[in-house]
Tab-separated table of N, CA and C in Angstrom:
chain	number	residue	atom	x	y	z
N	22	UNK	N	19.595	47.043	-23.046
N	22	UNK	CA	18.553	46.960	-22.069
N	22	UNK	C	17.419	46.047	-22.549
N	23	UNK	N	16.918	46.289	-23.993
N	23	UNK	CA	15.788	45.197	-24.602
N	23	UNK	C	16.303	43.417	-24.404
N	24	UNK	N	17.551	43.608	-24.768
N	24	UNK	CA	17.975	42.443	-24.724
N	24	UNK	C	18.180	41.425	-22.865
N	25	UNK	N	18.371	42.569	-22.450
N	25	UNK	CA	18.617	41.874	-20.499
N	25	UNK	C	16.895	41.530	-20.441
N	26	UNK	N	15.890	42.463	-20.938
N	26	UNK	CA	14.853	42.576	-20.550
N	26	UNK	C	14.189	41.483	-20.891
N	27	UNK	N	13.896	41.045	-22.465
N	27	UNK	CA	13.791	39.866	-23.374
N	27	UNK	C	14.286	38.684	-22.515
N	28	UNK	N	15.620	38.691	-21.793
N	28	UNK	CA	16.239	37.313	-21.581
N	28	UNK	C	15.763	36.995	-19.841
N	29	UNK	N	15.421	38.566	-19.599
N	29	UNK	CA	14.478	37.886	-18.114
N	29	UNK	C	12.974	37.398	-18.393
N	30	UNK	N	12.498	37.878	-19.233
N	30	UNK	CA	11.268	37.481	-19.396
N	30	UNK	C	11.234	35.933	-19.494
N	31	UNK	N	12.255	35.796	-20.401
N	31	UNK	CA	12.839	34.085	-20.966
N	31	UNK	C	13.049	33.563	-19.743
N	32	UNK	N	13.721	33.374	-18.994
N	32	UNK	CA	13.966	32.886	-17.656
N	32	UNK	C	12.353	33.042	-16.598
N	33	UNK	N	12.066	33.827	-16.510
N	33	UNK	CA	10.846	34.070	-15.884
N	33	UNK	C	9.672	33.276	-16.492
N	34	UNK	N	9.053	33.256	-17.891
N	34	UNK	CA	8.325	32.235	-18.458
N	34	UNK	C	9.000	31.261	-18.075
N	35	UNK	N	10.300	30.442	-18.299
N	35	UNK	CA	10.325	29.182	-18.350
N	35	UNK	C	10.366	28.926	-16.986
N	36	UNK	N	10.496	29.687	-15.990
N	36	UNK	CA	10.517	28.904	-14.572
N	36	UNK	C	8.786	28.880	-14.183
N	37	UNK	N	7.627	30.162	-14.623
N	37	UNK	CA	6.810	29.824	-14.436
N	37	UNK	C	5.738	28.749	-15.072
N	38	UNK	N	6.340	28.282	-16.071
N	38	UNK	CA	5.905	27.312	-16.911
N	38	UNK	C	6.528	26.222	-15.910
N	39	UNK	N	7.748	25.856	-15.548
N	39	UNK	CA	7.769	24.607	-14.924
N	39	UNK	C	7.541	24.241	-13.490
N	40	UNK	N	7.222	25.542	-12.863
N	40	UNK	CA	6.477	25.404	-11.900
N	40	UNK	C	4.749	25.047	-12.005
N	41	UNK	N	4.666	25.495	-13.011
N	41	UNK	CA	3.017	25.103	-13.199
N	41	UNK	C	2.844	23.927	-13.698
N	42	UNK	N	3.763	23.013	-14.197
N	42	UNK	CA	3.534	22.049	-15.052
N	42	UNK	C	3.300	20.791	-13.860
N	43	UNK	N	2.613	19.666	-14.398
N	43	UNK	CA	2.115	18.800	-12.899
N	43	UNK	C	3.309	17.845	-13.014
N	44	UNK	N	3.281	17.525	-11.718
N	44	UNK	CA	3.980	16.753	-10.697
N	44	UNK	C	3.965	15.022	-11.204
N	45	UNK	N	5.068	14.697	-11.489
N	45	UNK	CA	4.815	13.337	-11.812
N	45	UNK	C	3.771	12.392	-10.580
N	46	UNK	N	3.414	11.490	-11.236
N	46	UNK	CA	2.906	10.527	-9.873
N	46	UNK	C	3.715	10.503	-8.915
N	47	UNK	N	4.625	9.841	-8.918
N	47	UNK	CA	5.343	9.531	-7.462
N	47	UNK	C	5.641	11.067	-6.463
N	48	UNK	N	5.966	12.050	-7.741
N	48	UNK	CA	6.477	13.508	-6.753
N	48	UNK	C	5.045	14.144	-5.797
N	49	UNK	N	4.018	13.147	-6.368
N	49	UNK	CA	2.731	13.461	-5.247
N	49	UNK	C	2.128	12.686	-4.300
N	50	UNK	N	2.710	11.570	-4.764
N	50	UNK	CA	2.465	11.333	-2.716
N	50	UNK	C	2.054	9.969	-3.377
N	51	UNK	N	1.398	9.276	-4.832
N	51	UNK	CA	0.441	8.428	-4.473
N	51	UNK	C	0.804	7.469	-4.967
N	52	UNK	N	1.875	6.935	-4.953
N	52	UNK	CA	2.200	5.522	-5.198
N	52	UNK	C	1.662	4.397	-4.326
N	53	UNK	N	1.396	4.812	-3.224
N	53	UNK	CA	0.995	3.764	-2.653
N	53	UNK	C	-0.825	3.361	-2.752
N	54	UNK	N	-1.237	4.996	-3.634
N	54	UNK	CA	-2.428	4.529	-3.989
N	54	UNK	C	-2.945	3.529	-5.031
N	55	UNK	N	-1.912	3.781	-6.130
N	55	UNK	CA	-1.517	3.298	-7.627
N	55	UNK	C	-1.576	1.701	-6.793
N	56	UNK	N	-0.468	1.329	-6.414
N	56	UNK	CA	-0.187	-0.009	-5.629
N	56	UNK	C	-1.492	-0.742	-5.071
N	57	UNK	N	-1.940	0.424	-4.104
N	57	UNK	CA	-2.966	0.031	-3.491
N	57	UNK	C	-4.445	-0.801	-4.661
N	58	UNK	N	-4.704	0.445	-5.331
N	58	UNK	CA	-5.294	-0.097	-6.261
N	58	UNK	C	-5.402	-1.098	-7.453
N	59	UNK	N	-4.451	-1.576	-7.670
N	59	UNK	CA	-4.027	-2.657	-7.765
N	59	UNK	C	-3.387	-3.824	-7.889
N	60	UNK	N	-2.999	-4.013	-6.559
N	60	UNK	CA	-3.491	-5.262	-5.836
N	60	UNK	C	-5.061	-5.115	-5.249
N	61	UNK	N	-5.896	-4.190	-4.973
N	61	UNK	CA	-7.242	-5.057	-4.496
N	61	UNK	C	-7.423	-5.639	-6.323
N	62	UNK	N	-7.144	-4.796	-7.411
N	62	UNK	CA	-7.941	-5.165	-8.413
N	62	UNK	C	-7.459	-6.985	-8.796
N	63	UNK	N	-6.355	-7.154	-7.841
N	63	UNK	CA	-5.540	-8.562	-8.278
N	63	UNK	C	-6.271	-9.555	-7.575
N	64	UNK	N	-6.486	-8.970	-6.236
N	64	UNK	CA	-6.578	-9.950	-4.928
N	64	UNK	C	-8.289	-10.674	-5.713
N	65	UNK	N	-9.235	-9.286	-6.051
N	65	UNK	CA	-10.535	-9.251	-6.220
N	65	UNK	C	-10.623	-10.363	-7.632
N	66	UNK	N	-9.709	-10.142	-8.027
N	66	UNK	CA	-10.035	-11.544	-9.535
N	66	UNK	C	-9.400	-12.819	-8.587
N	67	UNK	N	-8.666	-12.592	-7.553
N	67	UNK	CA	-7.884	-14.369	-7.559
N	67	UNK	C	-9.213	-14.774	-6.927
N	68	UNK	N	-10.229	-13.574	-5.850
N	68	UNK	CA	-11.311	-14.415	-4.834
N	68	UNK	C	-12.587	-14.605	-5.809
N	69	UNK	N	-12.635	-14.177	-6.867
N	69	UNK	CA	-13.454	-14.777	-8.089
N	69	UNK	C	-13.195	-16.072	-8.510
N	70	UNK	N	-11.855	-16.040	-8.888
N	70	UNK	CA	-11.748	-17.368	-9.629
N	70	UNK	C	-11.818	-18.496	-8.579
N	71	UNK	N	-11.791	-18.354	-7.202
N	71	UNK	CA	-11.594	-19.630	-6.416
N	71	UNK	C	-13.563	-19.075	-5.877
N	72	UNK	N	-14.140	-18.429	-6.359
N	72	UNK	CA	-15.687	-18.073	-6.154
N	72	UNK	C	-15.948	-17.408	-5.006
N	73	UNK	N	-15.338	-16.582	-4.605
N	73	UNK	CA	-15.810	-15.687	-3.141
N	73	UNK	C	-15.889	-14.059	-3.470
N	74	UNK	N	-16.659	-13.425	-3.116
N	74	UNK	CA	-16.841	-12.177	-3.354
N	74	UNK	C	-15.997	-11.243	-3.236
N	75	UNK	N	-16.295	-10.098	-3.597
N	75	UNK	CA	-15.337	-9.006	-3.851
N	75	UNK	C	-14.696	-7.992	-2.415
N	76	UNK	N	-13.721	-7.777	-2.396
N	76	UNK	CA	-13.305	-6.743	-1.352
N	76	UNK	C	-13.071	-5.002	-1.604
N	77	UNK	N	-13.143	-4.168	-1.120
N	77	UNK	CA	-12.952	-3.004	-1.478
N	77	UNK	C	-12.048	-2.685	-0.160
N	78	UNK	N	-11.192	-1.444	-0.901
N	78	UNK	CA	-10.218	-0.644	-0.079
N	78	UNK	C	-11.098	0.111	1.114
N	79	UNK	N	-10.046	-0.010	2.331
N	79	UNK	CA	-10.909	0.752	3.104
N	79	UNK	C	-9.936	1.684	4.137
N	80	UNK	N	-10.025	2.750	4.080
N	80	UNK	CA	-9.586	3.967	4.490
N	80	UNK	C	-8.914	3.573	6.198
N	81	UNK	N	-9.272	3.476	6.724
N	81	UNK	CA	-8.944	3.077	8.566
N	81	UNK	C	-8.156	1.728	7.805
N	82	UNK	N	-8.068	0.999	7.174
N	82	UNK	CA	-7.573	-0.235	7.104
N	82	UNK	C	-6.169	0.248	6.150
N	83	UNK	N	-6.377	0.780	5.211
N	83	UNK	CA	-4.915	1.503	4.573
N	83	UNK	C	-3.983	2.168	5.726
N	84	UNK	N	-5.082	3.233	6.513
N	84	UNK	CA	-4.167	3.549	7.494
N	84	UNK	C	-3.314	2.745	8.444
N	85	UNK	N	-3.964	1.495	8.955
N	85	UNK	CA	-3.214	0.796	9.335
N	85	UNK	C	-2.177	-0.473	9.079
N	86	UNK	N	-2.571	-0.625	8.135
N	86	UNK	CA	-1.474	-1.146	7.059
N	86	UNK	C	-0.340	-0.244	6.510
N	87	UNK	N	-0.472	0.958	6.608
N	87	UNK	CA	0.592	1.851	5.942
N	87	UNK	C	1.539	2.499	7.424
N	88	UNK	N	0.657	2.442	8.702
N	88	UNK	CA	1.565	2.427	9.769
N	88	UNK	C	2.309	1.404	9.798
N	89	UNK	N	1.606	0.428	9.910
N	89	UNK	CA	2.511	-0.899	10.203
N	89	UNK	C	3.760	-1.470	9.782
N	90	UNK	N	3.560	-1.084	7.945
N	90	UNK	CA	4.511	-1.042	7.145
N	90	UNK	C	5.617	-0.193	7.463
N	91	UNK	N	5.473	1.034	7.631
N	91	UNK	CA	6.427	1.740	8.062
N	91	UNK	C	6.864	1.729	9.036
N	92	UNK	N	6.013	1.237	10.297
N	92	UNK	CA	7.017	0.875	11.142
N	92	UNK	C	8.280	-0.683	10.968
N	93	UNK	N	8.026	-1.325	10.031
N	93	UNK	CA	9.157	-2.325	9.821
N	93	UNK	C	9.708	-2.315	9.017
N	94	UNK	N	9.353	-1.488	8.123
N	94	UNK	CA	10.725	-0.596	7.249
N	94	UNK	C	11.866	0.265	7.922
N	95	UNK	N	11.174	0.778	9.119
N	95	UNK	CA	12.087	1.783	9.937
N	95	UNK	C	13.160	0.650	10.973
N	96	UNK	N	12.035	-0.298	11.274
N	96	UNK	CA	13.032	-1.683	12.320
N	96	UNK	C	13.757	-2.426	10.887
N	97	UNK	N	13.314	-2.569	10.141
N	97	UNK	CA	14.050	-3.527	9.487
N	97	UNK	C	13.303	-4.979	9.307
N	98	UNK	N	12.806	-4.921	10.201
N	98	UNK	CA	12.651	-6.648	10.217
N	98	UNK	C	10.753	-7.244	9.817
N	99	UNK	N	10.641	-8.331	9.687
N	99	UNK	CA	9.291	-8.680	9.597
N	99	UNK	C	8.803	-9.067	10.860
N	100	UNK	N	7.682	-8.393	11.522
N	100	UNK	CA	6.412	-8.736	12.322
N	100	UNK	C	5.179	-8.491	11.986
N	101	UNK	N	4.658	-9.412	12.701
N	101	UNK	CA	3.019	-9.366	13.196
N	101	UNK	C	2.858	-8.579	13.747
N	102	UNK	N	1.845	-8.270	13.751
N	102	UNK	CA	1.246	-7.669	15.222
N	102	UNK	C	1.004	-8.734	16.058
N	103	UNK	N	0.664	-7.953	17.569
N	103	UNK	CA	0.492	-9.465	18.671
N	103	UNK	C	-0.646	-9.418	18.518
N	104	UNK	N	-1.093	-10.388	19.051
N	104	UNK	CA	-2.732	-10.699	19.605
N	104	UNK	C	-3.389	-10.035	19.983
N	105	UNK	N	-3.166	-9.016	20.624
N	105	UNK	CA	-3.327	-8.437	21.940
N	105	UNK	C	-3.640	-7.006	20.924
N	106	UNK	N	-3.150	-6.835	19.908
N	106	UNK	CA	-2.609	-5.346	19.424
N	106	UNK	C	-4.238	-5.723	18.325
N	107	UNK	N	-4.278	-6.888	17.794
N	107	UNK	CA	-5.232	-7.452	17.061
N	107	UNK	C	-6.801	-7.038	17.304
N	108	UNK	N	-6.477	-7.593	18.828
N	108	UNK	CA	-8.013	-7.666	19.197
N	108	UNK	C	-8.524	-6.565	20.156
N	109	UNK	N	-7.299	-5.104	20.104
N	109	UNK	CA	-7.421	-4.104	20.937
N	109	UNK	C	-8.255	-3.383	18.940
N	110	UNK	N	-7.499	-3.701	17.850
N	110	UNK	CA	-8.196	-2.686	17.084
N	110	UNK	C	-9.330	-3.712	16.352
N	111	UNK	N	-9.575	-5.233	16.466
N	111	UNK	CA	-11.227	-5.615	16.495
N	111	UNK	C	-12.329	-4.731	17.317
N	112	UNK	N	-12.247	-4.507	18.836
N	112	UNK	CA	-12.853	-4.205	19.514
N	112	UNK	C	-13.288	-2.523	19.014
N	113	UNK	N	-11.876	-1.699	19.314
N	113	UNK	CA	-12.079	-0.266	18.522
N	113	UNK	C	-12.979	0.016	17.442
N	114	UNK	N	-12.920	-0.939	16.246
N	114	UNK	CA	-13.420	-0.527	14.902
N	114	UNK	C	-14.808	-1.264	14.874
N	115	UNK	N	-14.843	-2.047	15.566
N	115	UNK	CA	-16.162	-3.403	15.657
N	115	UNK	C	-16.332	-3.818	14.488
N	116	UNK	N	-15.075	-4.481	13.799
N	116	UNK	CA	-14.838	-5.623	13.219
N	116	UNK	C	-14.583	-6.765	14.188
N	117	UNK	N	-15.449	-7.840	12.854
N	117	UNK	CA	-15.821	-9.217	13.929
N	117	UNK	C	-14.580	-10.168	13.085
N	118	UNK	N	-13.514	-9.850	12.170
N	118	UNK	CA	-12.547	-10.321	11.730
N	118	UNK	C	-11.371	-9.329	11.652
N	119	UNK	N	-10.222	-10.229	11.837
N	119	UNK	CA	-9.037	-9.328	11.070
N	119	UNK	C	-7.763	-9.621	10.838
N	120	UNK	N	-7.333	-9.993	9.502
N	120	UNK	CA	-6.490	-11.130	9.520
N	120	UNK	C	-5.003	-9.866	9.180
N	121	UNK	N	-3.930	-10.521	8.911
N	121	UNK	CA	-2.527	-9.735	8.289
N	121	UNK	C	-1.585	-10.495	7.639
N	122	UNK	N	-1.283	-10.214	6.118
N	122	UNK	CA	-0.622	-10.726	5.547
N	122	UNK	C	0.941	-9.511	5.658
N	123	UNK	N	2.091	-10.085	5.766
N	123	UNK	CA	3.433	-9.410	5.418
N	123	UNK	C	3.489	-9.693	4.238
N	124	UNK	N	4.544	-8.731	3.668
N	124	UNK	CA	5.809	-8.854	2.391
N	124	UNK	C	7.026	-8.346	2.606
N	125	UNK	N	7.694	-9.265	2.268
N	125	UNK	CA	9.355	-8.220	2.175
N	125	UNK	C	10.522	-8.466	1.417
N	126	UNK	N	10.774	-7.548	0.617
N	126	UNK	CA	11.748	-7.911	-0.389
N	126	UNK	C	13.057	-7.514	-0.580
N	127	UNK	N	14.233	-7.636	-0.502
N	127	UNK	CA	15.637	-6.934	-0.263
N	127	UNK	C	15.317	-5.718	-1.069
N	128	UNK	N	15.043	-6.099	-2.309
N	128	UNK	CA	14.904	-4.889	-3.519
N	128	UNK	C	14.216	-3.602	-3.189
N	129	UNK	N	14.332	-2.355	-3.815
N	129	UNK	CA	13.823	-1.303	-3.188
N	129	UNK	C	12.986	-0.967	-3.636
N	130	UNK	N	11.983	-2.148	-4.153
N	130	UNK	CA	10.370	-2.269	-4.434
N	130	UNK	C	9.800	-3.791	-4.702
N	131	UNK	N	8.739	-3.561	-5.240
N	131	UNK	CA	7.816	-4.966	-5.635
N	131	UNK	C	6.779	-4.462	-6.368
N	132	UNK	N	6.461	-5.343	-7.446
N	132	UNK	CA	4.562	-4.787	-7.756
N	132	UNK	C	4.311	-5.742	-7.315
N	133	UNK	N	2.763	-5.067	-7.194
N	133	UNK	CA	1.407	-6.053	-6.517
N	133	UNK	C	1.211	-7.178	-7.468
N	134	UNK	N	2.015	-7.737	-8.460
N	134	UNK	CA	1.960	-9.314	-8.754
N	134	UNK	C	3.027	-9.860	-8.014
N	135	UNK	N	4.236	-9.591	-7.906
N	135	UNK	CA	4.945	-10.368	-7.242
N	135	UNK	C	4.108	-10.268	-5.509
N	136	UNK	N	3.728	-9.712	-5.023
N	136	UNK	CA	3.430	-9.655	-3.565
N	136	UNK	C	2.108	-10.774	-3.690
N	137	UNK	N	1.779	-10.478	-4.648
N	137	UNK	CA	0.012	-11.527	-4.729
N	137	UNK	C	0.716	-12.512	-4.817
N	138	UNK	N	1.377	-13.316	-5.519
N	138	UNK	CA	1.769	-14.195	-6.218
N	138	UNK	C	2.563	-14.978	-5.055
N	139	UNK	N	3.118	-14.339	-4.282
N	139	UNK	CA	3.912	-14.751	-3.353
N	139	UNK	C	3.060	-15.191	-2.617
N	140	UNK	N	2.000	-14.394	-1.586
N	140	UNK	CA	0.726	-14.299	-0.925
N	140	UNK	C	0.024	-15.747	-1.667
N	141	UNK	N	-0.235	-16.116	-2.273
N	141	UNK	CA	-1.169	-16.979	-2.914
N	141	UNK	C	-0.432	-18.173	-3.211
N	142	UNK	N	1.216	-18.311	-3.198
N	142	UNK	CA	1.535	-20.259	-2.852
N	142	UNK	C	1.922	-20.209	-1.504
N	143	UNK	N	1.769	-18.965	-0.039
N	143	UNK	CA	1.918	-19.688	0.952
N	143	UNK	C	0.346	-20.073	1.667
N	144	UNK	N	0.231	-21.108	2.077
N	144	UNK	CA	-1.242	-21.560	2.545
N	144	UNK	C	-1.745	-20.369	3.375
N	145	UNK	N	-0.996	-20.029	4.846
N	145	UNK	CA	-1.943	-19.106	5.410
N	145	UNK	C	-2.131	-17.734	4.953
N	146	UNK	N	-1.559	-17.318	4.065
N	146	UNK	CA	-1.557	-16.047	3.225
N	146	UNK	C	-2.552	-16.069	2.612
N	147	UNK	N	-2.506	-17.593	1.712
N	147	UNK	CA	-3.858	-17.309	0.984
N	147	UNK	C	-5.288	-17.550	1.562
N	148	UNK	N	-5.137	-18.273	2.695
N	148	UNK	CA	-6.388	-18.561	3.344
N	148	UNK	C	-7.249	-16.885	3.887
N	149	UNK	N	-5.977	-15.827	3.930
N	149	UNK	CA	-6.195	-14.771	4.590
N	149	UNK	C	-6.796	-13.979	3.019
N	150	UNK	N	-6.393	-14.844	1.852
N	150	UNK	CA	-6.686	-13.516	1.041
N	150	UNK	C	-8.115	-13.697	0.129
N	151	UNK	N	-8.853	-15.495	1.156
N	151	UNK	CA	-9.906	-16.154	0.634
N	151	UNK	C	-10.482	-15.716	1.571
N	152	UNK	N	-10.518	-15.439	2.583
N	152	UNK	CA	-11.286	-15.630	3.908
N	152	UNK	C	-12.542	-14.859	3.547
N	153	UNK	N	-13.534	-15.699	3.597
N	153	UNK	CA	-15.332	-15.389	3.586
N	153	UNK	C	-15.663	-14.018	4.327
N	154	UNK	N	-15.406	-14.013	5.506
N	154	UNK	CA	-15.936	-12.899	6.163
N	154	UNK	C	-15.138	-11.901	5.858
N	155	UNK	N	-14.205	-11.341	5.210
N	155	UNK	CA	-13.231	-10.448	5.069
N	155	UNK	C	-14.013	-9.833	3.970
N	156	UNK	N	-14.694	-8.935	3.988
N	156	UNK	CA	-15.066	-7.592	3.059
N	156	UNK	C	-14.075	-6.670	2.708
N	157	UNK	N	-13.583	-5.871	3.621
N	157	UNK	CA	-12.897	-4.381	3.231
N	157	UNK	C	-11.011	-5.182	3.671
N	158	UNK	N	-10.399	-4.064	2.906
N	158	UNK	CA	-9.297	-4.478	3.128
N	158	UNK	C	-8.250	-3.381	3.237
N	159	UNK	N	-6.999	-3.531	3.399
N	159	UNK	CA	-6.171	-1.951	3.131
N	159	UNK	C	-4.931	-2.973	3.315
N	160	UNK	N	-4.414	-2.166	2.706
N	160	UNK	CA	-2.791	-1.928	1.414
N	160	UNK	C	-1.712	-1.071	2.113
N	161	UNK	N	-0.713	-1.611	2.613
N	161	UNK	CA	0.383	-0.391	2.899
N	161	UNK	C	1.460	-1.224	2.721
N	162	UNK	N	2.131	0.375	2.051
N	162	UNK	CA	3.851	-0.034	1.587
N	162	UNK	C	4.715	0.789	1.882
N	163	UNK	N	6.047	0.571	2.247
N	163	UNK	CA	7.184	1.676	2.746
N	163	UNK	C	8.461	0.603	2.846
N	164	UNK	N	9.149	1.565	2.473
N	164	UNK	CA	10.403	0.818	1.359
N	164	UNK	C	11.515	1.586	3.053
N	165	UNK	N	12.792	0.649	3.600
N	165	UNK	CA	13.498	0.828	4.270
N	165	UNK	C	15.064	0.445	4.138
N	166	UNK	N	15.921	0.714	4.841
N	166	UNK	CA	17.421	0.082	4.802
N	166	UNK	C	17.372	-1.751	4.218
N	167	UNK	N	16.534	-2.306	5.189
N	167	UNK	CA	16.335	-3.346	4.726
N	167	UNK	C	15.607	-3.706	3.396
N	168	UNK	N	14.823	-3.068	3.235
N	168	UNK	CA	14.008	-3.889	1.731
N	168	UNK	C	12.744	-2.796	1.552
N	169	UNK	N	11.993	-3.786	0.850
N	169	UNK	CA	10.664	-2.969	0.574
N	169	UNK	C	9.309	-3.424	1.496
N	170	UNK	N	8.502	-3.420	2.153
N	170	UNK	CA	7.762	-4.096	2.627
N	170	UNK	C	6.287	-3.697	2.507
N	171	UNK	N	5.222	-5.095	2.787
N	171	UNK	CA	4.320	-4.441	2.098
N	171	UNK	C	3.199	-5.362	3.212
N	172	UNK	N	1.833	-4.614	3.642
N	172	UNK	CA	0.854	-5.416	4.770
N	172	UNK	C	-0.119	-5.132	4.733
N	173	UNK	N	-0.959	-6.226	4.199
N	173	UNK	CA	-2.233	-6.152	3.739
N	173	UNK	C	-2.840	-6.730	5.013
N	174	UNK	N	-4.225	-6.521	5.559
N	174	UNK	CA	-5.237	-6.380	6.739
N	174	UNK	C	-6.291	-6.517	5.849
N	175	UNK	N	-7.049	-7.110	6.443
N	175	UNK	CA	-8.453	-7.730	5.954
N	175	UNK	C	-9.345	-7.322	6.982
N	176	UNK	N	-10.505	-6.967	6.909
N	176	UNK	CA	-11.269	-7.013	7.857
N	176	UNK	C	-12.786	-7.268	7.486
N	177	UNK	N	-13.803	-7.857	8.293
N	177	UNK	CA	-14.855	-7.823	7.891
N	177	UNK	C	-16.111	-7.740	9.139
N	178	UNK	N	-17.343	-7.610	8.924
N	178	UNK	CA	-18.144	-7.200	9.916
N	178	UNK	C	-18.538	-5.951	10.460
């Protein structure tokens, strides 16, 4: 009986020990914060070195970058938004800018150097990731059948 008793206790500590023990990063949700954070810390040195001020993450702008993303992880394919979809959430948020960079990679990820890096030898990517009036920005990523994809939104005003 000491011995059944001893070997539940054993089983019982070790399951409540590894239930208490913390959650790797990814098993909590925040990779896309990790990500998030940097690339602004990437984007924020490339708009230094070419001399334009700093951007910070911005909450409504992650959110919609992290919809967006996921919705073309779920289609598969790369889009824009339309015009129309653009200047329905300028008006909403009363931002007087708002630009959108894509990413997409077969692989079933990317870090935020390859996505910058990519972003920064195509011209209108980088014009979007210089752009003067663009203050706040947001980061979203979601990985699909097709690839990994990733859509950064700028906004400013």
């Amino acid at each position: 009986m000491k011995v059944r008793r001893l070997w539940m206790a054993a089983v019982f500590g070790l399951a409540a020990a590894w239930l208490a023990a913390p959650l790797p990063a990814a098993a909590k949700g925040n990779d896309d914060e990790v990500f998030q954070q940097e690339a602004v810390r990437q984007i924020n040195g490339f708009r230094a070195s070419e001399k334009r001020g700093p951007v910070t993450l911005d909450p409504a702008l992650n959110a919609l970058a992290s919809e967006w993303a996921a919705k073309l992880a779920h289609e598969g394919e790369m889009e824009h938004r339309s015009m129309g979809n653009m200047r329905t959430l300028l008006s909403s948020h009363g931002w007087s800018a708002l630009n959108e960079n894509l990413f997409m990679s077969s692989a079933p990820s990317a870090s935020p150097s390859e996505v910058i890096a990519a972003w920064k030898e195509s011209t209108g990517h980088r014009r979007n990731l210089l752009q003067g009036n663009i203050t706040r920005i947001g980061i979203g990523t979601a990985a699909g059948k097709a690839g990994f994809f990733v859509v950064f939104n700028g906004a400013g005003g």
